[in-house]
Short mmCIF file of C-alpha atoms and ligand atoms in Angstrom, two decimals:
data_model
loop_
_atom_site.label_atom_id
_atom_site.label_comp_id
_atom_site.label_asym_id
_atom_site.label_seq_id
_atom_site.Cartn_x
_atom_site.Cartn_y
_atom_site.Cartn_z
CA MET B 1 132.14 216.83 92.13
CA ALA B 2 133.48 213.51 93.57
CA SER B 3 136.11 211.62 91.58
CA SER B 4 135.45 207.97 90.65
CA ALA B 5 137.92 206.89 93.38
CA ASP B 6 135.54 208.40 95.97
CA VAL B 7 132.72 206.03 95.12
CA GLN B 8 132.62 202.93 97.33
CA ARG B 9 130.24 200.65 95.46
CA GLY B 10 127.82 199.03 97.88
CA LEU B 11 129.37 201.25 100.60
CA GLN B 12 131.97 198.49 100.95
CA ASP B 13 134.45 199.22 103.79
CA VAL B 14 132.73 202.53 104.57
CA VAL B 15 132.40 203.14 108.32
CA ALA B 16 129.07 204.95 108.54
CA LEU B 17 128.49 205.31 112.30
CA GLU B 18 129.59 204.28 115.80
CA SER B 19 127.77 201.46 117.57
CA ARG B 20 128.35 199.52 120.77
CA LEU B 21 125.96 196.73 119.80
CA CYS B 22 127.91 194.37 117.60
CA PHE B 23 131.50 193.85 116.47
CA ILE B 24 132.59 191.63 113.59
CA ASP B 25 136.24 190.71 113.19
CA GLY B 26 136.15 189.58 109.58
CA LYS B 27 139.79 188.44 109.56
CA LEU B 28 139.66 186.33 112.70
CA GLY B 29 136.04 185.21 112.24
CA ARG B 30 134.81 186.63 115.57
CA LEU B 31 131.40 188.03 116.38
CA ILE B 32 130.69 190.01 119.55
CA TYR B 33 127.34 191.25 120.92
CA GLN B 34 127.75 194.08 123.47
CA GLY B 35 131.16 192.69 124.52
CA TYR B 36 130.24 188.98 124.62
CA ASP B 37 131.61 186.41 122.17
CA ILE B 38 128.88 184.71 120.15
CA ARG B 39 130.40 181.32 121.00
CA ASP B 40 129.81 181.90 124.73
CA LEU B 41 126.33 183.22 124.13
CA ALA B 42 125.41 180.28 121.87
CA GLU B 43 126.75 177.82 124.41
CA ARG B 44 125.49 179.34 127.64
CA SER B 45 122.70 181.88 127.15
CA THR B 46 119.16 181.91 125.78
CA PHE B 47 117.53 184.03 123.08
CA GLU B 48 115.67 186.03 125.75
CA GLU B 49 118.98 186.82 127.52
CA VAL B 50 120.51 187.94 124.23
CA ALA B 51 117.49 190.13 123.44
CA TYR B 52 117.87 191.75 126.85
CA LEU B 53 121.60 192.22 126.25
CA LEU B 54 120.99 193.94 122.91
CA TRP B 55 118.22 196.20 124.21
CA TYR B 56 119.61 197.10 127.65
CA GLY B 57 123.39 196.75 127.12
CA LYS B 58 123.99 194.16 129.85
CA LEU B 59 123.14 190.56 130.63
CA PRO B 60 119.99 190.35 132.77
CA THR B 61 119.85 189.27 136.41
CA GLY B 62 117.46 186.40 137.22
CA PRO B 63 114.52 188.73 138.10
CA GLU B 64 115.19 190.93 135.03
CA LEU B 65 115.13 187.87 132.78
CA SER B 66 111.90 186.55 134.34
CA ASP B 67 110.31 189.95 133.88
CA LEU B 68 111.32 190.14 130.21
CA THR B 69 110.21 186.55 129.56
CA SER B 70 106.77 187.14 131.07
CA ARG B 71 106.36 190.44 129.23
CA LEU B 72 107.19 188.76 125.91
CA GLY B 73 104.81 185.89 126.72
CA ALA B 74 101.98 188.29 127.57
CA LEU B 75 102.40 190.24 124.31
CA ARG B 76 101.89 187.27 121.97
CA THR B 77 98.21 187.96 121.31
CA LEU B 78 97.59 189.97 118.13
CA PRO B 79 95.16 192.91 118.07
CA PRO B 80 91.86 191.37 116.76
CA ALA B 81 91.79 193.76 113.77
CA LEU B 82 95.28 192.63 112.72
CA ALA B 83 94.32 188.96 113.12
CA GLU B 84 91.32 189.60 110.84
CA MET B 85 93.54 191.38 108.33
CA ILE B 86 95.96 188.42 108.18
CA ASP B 87 92.99 186.17 107.43
CA ARG B 88 92.21 188.32 104.40
CA PHE B 89 95.73 188.27 102.93
CA PRO B 90 96.02 186.07 99.80
CA ALA B 91 96.68 182.50 100.94
CA ASP B 92 99.47 182.18 98.37
CA ALA B 93 101.27 185.36 99.51
CA ASN B 94 104.99 185.25 100.25
CA PRO B 95 105.30 185.05 104.08
CA MET B 96 107.91 187.85 104.03
CA ASP B 97 105.35 190.11 102.35
CA VAL B 98 102.81 189.06 104.98
CA LEU B 99 105.30 189.89 107.72
CA ARG B 100 106.13 193.26 106.17
CA CYS B 101 102.43 194.22 105.93
CA ALA B 102 101.63 192.92 109.42
CA VAL B 103 104.55 194.77 111.05
CA SER B 104 103.46 197.96 109.35
CA ALA B 105 99.81 197.42 110.33
CA LEU B 106 100.72 196.61 113.95
CA GLY B 107 101.98 200.19 114.30
CA LEU B 108 98.43 201.43 113.59
CA TYR B 109 97.17 199.78 116.75
CA GLU B 110 99.99 200.95 119.02
CA PRO B 111 100.27 204.68 118.26
CA ALA B 112 102.08 205.51 121.52
CA GLU B 113 104.89 203.13 120.60
CA THR B 114 105.40 204.73 117.22
CA GLN B 115 106.93 207.91 118.67
CA PRO B 116 110.73 208.04 118.27
CA GLY B 117 112.60 207.94 121.57
CA PRO B 118 113.61 205.58 124.38
CA HIS B 119 110.03 204.40 125.07
CA ALA B 120 110.11 202.72 121.62
CA ILE B 121 111.49 199.78 123.64
CA SER B 122 107.82 198.81 124.25
CA GLY B 123 107.42 198.48 120.48
CA ALA B 124 110.62 196.40 120.31
CA LEU B 125 109.15 193.92 122.80
CA ARG B 126 105.77 193.86 121.05
CA LEU B 127 107.27 193.29 117.59
CA THR B 128 109.51 190.51 118.91
CA ALA B 129 106.66 188.85 120.81
CA THR B 130 104.14 188.99 117.95
CA MET B 131 106.21 187.90 114.95
CA PRO B 132 105.81 184.14 115.70
CA SER B 133 102.06 184.68 116.17
CA ILE B 134 101.79 186.54 112.84
CA LEU B 135 103.66 183.82 110.95
CA GLY B 136 101.88 181.00 112.77
CA GLN B 137 98.45 182.43 112.01
CA PHE B 138 99.26 182.99 108.33
CA HIS B 139 100.82 179.56 107.92
CA ARG B 140 97.77 177.86 109.48
CA ARG B 141 95.36 180.00 107.48
CA ARG B 142 96.93 178.92 104.20
CA LYS B 143 96.43 175.31 105.31
CA GLY B 144 92.78 176.10 106.09
CA LEU B 145 93.33 175.86 109.87
CA PRO B 146 92.10 178.28 112.58
CA PRO B 147 94.63 180.30 114.62
CA LEU B 148 96.16 178.75 117.73
CA LYS B 149 95.77 180.36 121.13
CA PRO B 150 99.13 181.94 122.11
CA ARG B 151 101.12 180.04 124.77
CA PRO B 152 102.71 182.55 127.18
CA ASP B 153 104.30 179.69 129.14
CA LEU B 154 106.71 178.68 126.33
CA SER B 155 110.16 180.16 125.66
CA HIS B 156 110.45 182.24 122.51
CA ALA B 157 112.14 179.41 120.57
CA ALA B 158 109.59 176.82 121.71
CA TYR B 159 106.69 179.20 120.98
CA LEU B 160 107.99 179.83 117.44
CA ILE B 161 107.98 176.08 116.71
CA TYR B 162 104.61 175.67 118.41
CA ALA B 163 103.06 178.55 116.44
CA LEU B 164 104.31 177.12 113.12
CA LEU B 165 103.89 173.39 113.71
CA ASP B 166 101.18 173.11 116.39
CA ARG B 167 103.31 170.97 118.68
CA VAL B 168 105.47 171.67 121.72
CA PRO B 169 109.06 170.82 120.74
CA THR B 170 111.38 168.52 122.67
CA GLY B 171 114.18 169.97 124.82
CA PRO B 172 116.91 169.37 122.19
CA GLU B 173 114.68 170.80 119.44
CA THR B 174 113.99 173.91 121.51
CA ARG B 175 117.69 174.37 122.21
CA ALA B 176 118.58 174.01 118.50
CA MET B 177 116.09 176.74 117.59
CA ASP B 178 117.19 178.86 120.56
CA VAL B 179 120.81 178.76 119.37
CA ASP B 180 119.73 179.55 115.81
CA LEU B 181 117.82 182.61 117.07
CA ILE B 182 120.81 183.75 119.18
CA LEU B 183 123.11 183.51 116.15
CA HIS B 184 120.81 185.60 113.93
CA ALA B 185 119.96 188.32 116.47
CA ASP B 186 122.37 191.01 115.29
CA HIS B 187 125.12 191.54 112.76
CA GLU B 188 126.34 195.12 112.76
CA LEU B 189 125.41 197.21 109.72
CA ASN B 190 124.05 194.46 107.45
CA ALA B 191 121.67 195.67 104.73
CA SER B 192 118.41 195.28 106.71
CA THR B 193 119.80 196.89 109.88
CA PHE B 194 121.18 199.74 107.83
CA ALA B 195 117.76 200.16 106.21
CA ALA B 196 116.19 200.33 109.70
CA ARG B 197 118.75 202.89 110.87
CA VAL B 198 118.36 205.04 107.76
CA THR B 199 114.59 205.15 108.36
CA ALA B 200 115.00 205.90 112.09
CA SER B 201 117.58 208.60 111.31
CA THR B 202 114.83 210.70 109.71
CA LEU B 203 113.08 210.66 113.13
CA SER B 204 110.59 208.20 111.73
CA ASP B 205 109.07 205.60 114.08
CA LEU B 206 110.16 202.11 115.08
CA TYR B 207 107.42 200.31 113.13
CA SER B 208 108.39 202.13 109.92
CA ALA B 209 112.05 201.30 110.53
CA VAL B 210 111.30 197.59 111.05
CA THR B 211 109.06 197.56 107.97
CA SER B 212 112.02 198.89 105.93
CA ALA B 213 114.24 196.21 107.44
CA VAL B 214 111.86 193.33 106.62
CA GLY B 215 111.81 194.49 103.00
CA ALA B 216 115.61 194.55 102.85
CA LEU B 217 115.98 191.14 104.50
CA LYS B 218 113.75 189.51 101.89
CA GLY B 219 116.35 189.68 99.11
CA PRO B 220 118.29 186.51 98.20
CA LEU B 221 121.67 188.21 98.69
CA HIS B 222 120.75 188.80 102.34
CA GLY B 223 118.16 186.82 104.31
CA GLY B 224 116.73 184.91 101.38
CA ALA B 225 119.81 182.71 100.91
CA ALA B 226 118.87 179.89 103.34
CA GLU B 227 115.81 178.77 101.40
CA ARG B 228 117.81 178.73 98.19
CA VAL B 229 120.44 176.52 99.86
CA VAL B 230 117.76 173.90 100.54
CA ASP B 231 116.49 174.28 96.94
CA LEU B 232 120.06 173.59 95.80
CA LEU B 233 120.33 170.50 98.03
CA GLN B 234 117.18 169.19 96.38
CA VAL B 235 118.92 169.53 93.01
CA ILE B 236 122.15 167.90 94.24
CA ARG B 237 120.28 165.00 95.94
CA THR B 238 123.40 162.86 96.64
CA PRO B 239 126.92 163.94 97.75
CA ASP B 240 128.54 162.43 94.63
CA ARG B 241 126.59 164.91 92.44
CA ALA B 242 127.74 168.04 94.37
CA ALA B 243 130.83 168.74 92.21
CA GLU B 244 128.90 168.47 88.93
CA VAL B 245 126.03 170.73 90.11
CA VAL B 246 128.39 173.36 91.58
CA HIS B 247 130.55 173.34 88.48
CA SER B 248 127.56 173.84 86.18
CA LYS B 249 126.42 176.82 88.27
CA LEU B 250 129.86 178.41 88.36
CA VAL B 251 130.37 178.18 84.60
CA ARG B 252 127.07 180.09 84.25
CA HIS B 253 128.47 182.67 86.75
CA GLU B 254 125.70 181.85 89.20
CA ARG B 255 126.25 182.35 92.92
CA ILE B 256 126.24 179.44 95.31
CA MET B 257 123.94 180.50 98.12
CA GLY B 258 125.21 180.17 101.69
CA PHE B 259 128.80 181.00 100.72
CA GLY B 260 130.80 184.21 100.81
CA HIS B 261 130.37 187.29 102.94
CA ARG B 262 131.04 191.00 102.60
CA VAL B 263 132.84 191.18 105.97
CA TYR B 264 134.13 187.70 106.85
CA LYS B 265 137.24 186.67 104.98
CA VAL B 266 137.34 183.38 106.90
CA GLU B 267 134.54 181.10 108.05
CA ASP B 268 131.53 182.87 109.55
CA PRO B 269 131.59 181.78 113.24
CA ARG B 270 127.80 181.38 113.11
CA ALA B 271 128.23 178.75 110.37
CA THR B 272 130.73 176.87 112.57
CA ILE B 273 128.20 176.70 115.42
CA LEU B 274 125.19 175.88 113.22
CA ARG B 275 127.10 173.13 111.42
CA GLU B 276 127.41 171.36 114.76
CA TRP B 277 123.70 171.90 115.55
CA SER B 278 122.72 170.64 112.11
CA ARG B 279 124.66 167.44 112.88
CA ARG B 280 123.24 167.10 116.41
CA LEU B 281 119.67 167.64 115.29
CA GLY B 282 120.17 165.31 112.32
CA GLU B 283 121.49 162.60 114.65
CA ALA B 284 118.61 163.12 117.10
CA LYS B 285 116.13 162.72 114.23
CA GLY B 286 118.07 159.89 112.57
CA ASP B 287 118.42 161.95 109.39
CA LEU B 288 121.89 163.17 108.41
CA HIS B 289 121.01 163.57 104.74
CA TYR B 290 121.19 167.39 104.70
CA TYR B 291 124.27 167.48 106.92
CA GLU B 292 126.19 165.10 104.67
CA LEU B 293 125.18 166.98 101.52
CA LEU B 294 126.25 170.30 103.07
CA ARG B 295 129.63 168.94 104.16
CA LYS B 296 130.27 167.81 100.60
CA LEU B 297 129.02 171.10 99.18
CA GLU B 298 131.41 173.01 101.47
CA GLU B 299 134.34 170.88 100.30
CA VAL B 300 133.51 171.41 96.62
CA VAL B 301 132.83 175.17 96.85
CA HIS B 302 136.01 175.76 98.83
CA ARG B 303 138.04 173.77 96.31
CA GLU B 304 136.46 175.45 93.25
CA LYS B 305 136.09 179.05 94.50
CA GLY B 306 137.94 179.32 97.84
CA LEU B 307 134.70 180.51 99.47
CA TYR B 308 133.72 179.86 103.09
CA PRO B 309 130.19 179.16 104.36
CA ASN B 310 128.08 181.90 105.90
CA VAL B 311 125.29 181.56 108.50
CA ASP B 312 122.70 180.74 105.86
CA LEU B 313 124.40 177.53 104.74
CA TYR B 314 123.33 175.48 107.75
CA SER B 315 120.29 177.35 109.09
CA GLY B 316 118.03 176.00 106.34
CA SER B 317 119.00 172.41 107.19
CA VAL B 318 117.98 173.02 110.82
CA TYR B 319 114.56 174.38 109.81
CA ALA B 320 114.06 171.64 107.21
CA LEU B 321 114.70 168.98 109.89
CA PHE B 322 111.74 170.42 111.80
CA GLY B 323 109.62 170.07 108.66
CA ILE B 324 109.27 173.85 108.31
CA PRO B 325 108.50 174.88 104.70
CA THR B 326 111.27 176.77 102.92
CA ASP B 327 109.28 179.98 102.41
CA LEU B 328 109.26 180.43 106.21
CA PHE B 329 113.07 180.37 106.52
CA THR B 330 113.62 184.10 105.91
CA PRO B 331 110.70 185.05 108.18
CA ILE B 332 112.35 182.98 110.96
CA PHE B 333 115.51 185.03 110.40
CA ALA B 334 113.35 188.15 110.94
CA VAL B 335 111.87 186.67 114.16
CA SER B 336 115.39 186.78 115.57
CA ARG B 337 116.88 189.83 113.81
CA VAL B 338 114.02 192.07 114.96
CA THR B 339 115.87 192.28 118.30
CA GLY B 340 118.98 193.64 116.56
CA TRP B 341 116.97 195.98 114.29
CA THR B 342 115.12 197.48 117.24
CA ALA B 343 118.29 197.77 119.36
CA HIS B 344 119.92 199.67 116.48
CA VAL B 345 116.88 201.93 116.10
CA LEU B 346 116.99 202.72 119.83
CA GLU B 347 120.70 203.46 119.52
CA GLU B 348 120.00 205.70 116.52
CA TYR B 349 117.42 207.69 118.54
CA GLU B 350 120.02 208.23 121.29
CA ASP B 351 122.54 209.86 118.97
CA LEU B 352 120.54 210.90 115.97
CA ARG B 353 122.16 212.15 112.79
CA LEU B 354 120.27 212.02 109.48
CA ILE B 355 121.92 209.35 107.31
CA ARG B 356 122.22 210.93 103.91
CA PRO B 357 125.20 209.93 101.71
CA MET B 358 125.90 211.37 98.27
CA ALA B 359 125.86 209.98 94.75
CA LYS B 360 128.43 210.71 92.08
CA TYR B 361 126.42 212.12 89.17
CA VAL B 362 127.30 210.34 85.93
CA GLY B 363 124.45 211.73 83.80
CA THR B 364 124.50 214.70 81.45
CA VAL B 365 123.83 218.37 82.23
CA ASP B 366 122.56 221.39 80.27
CA LEU B 367 120.15 219.52 77.96
CA PRO B 368 117.77 221.97 76.26
CA TYR B 369 114.13 221.41 77.38
CA VAL B 370 112.03 220.15 74.44
CA PRO B 371 108.24 220.75 74.59
CA ILE B 372 106.25 217.48 74.58
CA GLY B 373 104.79 218.03 71.10
CA GLN B 374 108.28 218.31 69.59
CA ARG B 375 109.81 215.20 71.19
CA THR B 376 110.64 212.19 69.03
N1 LIG Q 401 129.06 182.06 94.85
C1 LIG Q 401 129.88 182.24 93.80
N2 LIG Q 401 130.73 183.29 93.71
C2 LIG Q 401 130.75 184.15 94.74
C3 LIG Q 401 129.94 184.00 95.85
C4 LIG Q 401 129.07 182.91 95.88
N3 LIG Q 401 128.26 182.68 96.93
N4 LIG Q 401 130.18 185.01 96.70
C5 LIG Q 401 131.11 185.78 96.15
N5 LIG Q 401 131.45 185.25 94.96
C6 LIG Q 401 132.44 185.75 94.03
C7 LIG Q 401 131.86 186.80 93.10
O1 LIG Q 401 131.32 186.23 91.94
C8 LIG Q 401 133.06 187.63 92.82
O2 LIG Q 401 133.88 186.93 91.90
P1 LIG Q 401 134.60 187.69 90.70
O3 LIG Q 401 135.50 188.68 91.37
O4 LIG Q 401 135.28 186.60 89.97
O5 LIG Q 401 133.48 188.36 89.95
C9 LIG Q 401 133.80 187.65 94.14
O6 LIG Q 401 133.44 186.42 94.79
C10 LIG Q 401 133.45 188.81 95.02
O7 LIG Q 401 132.05 188.89 95.12
P2 LIG Q 401 131.26 190.19 95.57
O8 LIG Q 401 129.83 190.05 95.16
O9 LIG Q 401 131.99 191.42 95.15
O10 LIG Q 401 131.40 190.12 97.12
P3 LIG Q 401 130.42 190.77 98.13
O11 LIG Q 401 131.20 191.15 99.29
O12 LIG Q 401 129.56 191.83 97.54
O13 LIG Q 401 129.47 189.50 98.41
C11 LIG Q 401 127.65 188.33 99.17
C12 LIG Q 401 128.84 189.21 99.55
C13 LIG Q 401 126.58 189.19 98.48
C14 LIG Q 401 127.05 187.74 100.46
C15 LIG Q 401 128.10 187.20 98.22
O14 LIG Q 401 129.11 186.43 98.83
C16 LIG Q 401 126.95 186.33 97.78
O15 LIG Q 401 126.24 186.67 96.83
N6 LIG Q 401 126.73 185.15 98.48
C17 LIG Q 401 125.62 184.31 98.17
C18 LIG Q 401 124.36 184.83 98.87
C19 LIG Q 401 124.38 184.54 100.35
O16 LIG Q 401 124.74 183.46 100.80
N7 LIG Q 401 123.91 185.55 101.12
C20 LIG Q 401 123.84 185.45 102.58
C21 LIG Q 401 124.89 186.33 103.20
S1 LIG Q 401 124.88 186.21 104.95
C22 LIG Q 401 123.52 187.07 105.37
O17 LIG Q 401 123.08 188.02 104.78
C23 LIG Q 401 122.82 186.59 106.55
#
């Protein structure tokens, strides 16, 4: 039997598998996708290029990128039966639950793509292409509006905004969302990616693996933090109240969302980049309210707890500046992370080994079985 020293709670610091997809240097605050620094990708590439990089292991040539972009554009239409199903979901459902059900249901209509193996790449493209359509249709339905016709001509970032807000974004708006999607695309063995890989490691299919991942992302300690950051900003209201609000949460041992990270011991490089985009977008819209509150919050939390911001601190402010409702923040995270989940699932299929750790048993043994009529 394992000794207590063998148990790594939360699998902290456990290296579970080899991957060439993503490297995090938690001490230096570096993030690498397939060899490329996230800072270069955020500055110079697009979400479509990053998706290609994650799926195919190299940056695309011009023709390869055009091909991927047109394939994604062409796949935006939902199967009619799925579109009907979304219209029957409760209008007050949590959009992450809607996404989880829709991803699972999508697999019913694409049986060929549900077989484990390299051809699951078709499912990766379909899931990536359809997530904005799923969310857009549900969001409009709950406002009593009919679905929009997909726009294959728009980039992924522009289409996401279009599907949610029924307007084609400006160039700077599109770029802000594009960078946000690049930054969220992959992050090594985070909880949702691990969930996807565990499911795939049983030789289950891509749609099941992504359904597992969406469920894991929903939790507030993972993808659900960004919406809670904006909730907190609504409580703080003005920078001069930040210290008092943070202090009152810390004395109650509550966590301040958007701060801390299991791997980064310094600032999350994604937070550094998004902070700048939050400022730029705020300036473009003449609204620096969220940016100023977040700067103050950072100062207070670092002083009180020594914690650094993570990616979720600034992403919510970017979405809020678009006027996107907070319950769509985590689904937007999924719109991007689906590329990483699917790349990890494809990698798992290449070198499959059932993921099956052990538990240290801390219960009792040898209890005598008592018949039901004699139990008290
Ligand atoms: N607010 C207050 N205290 C915190 C926070 C926080 N955000 N994060 C860590 N701490 C404290 C803990 O209370 C604990 O203090 P203690 O030793 O005095 O009890 C100490 O720091 C260590 O915390 P752990 O939970 O052991 O650290 P872990 O590595 O498990 O935490 C986590 C990582 C879950 C992300 C944590 O920092 C957290 O809860 N953050 C808030 C939620 C959040 O922003 N999640 C998004 C993460 S990024 C992503 O998933 C995209």
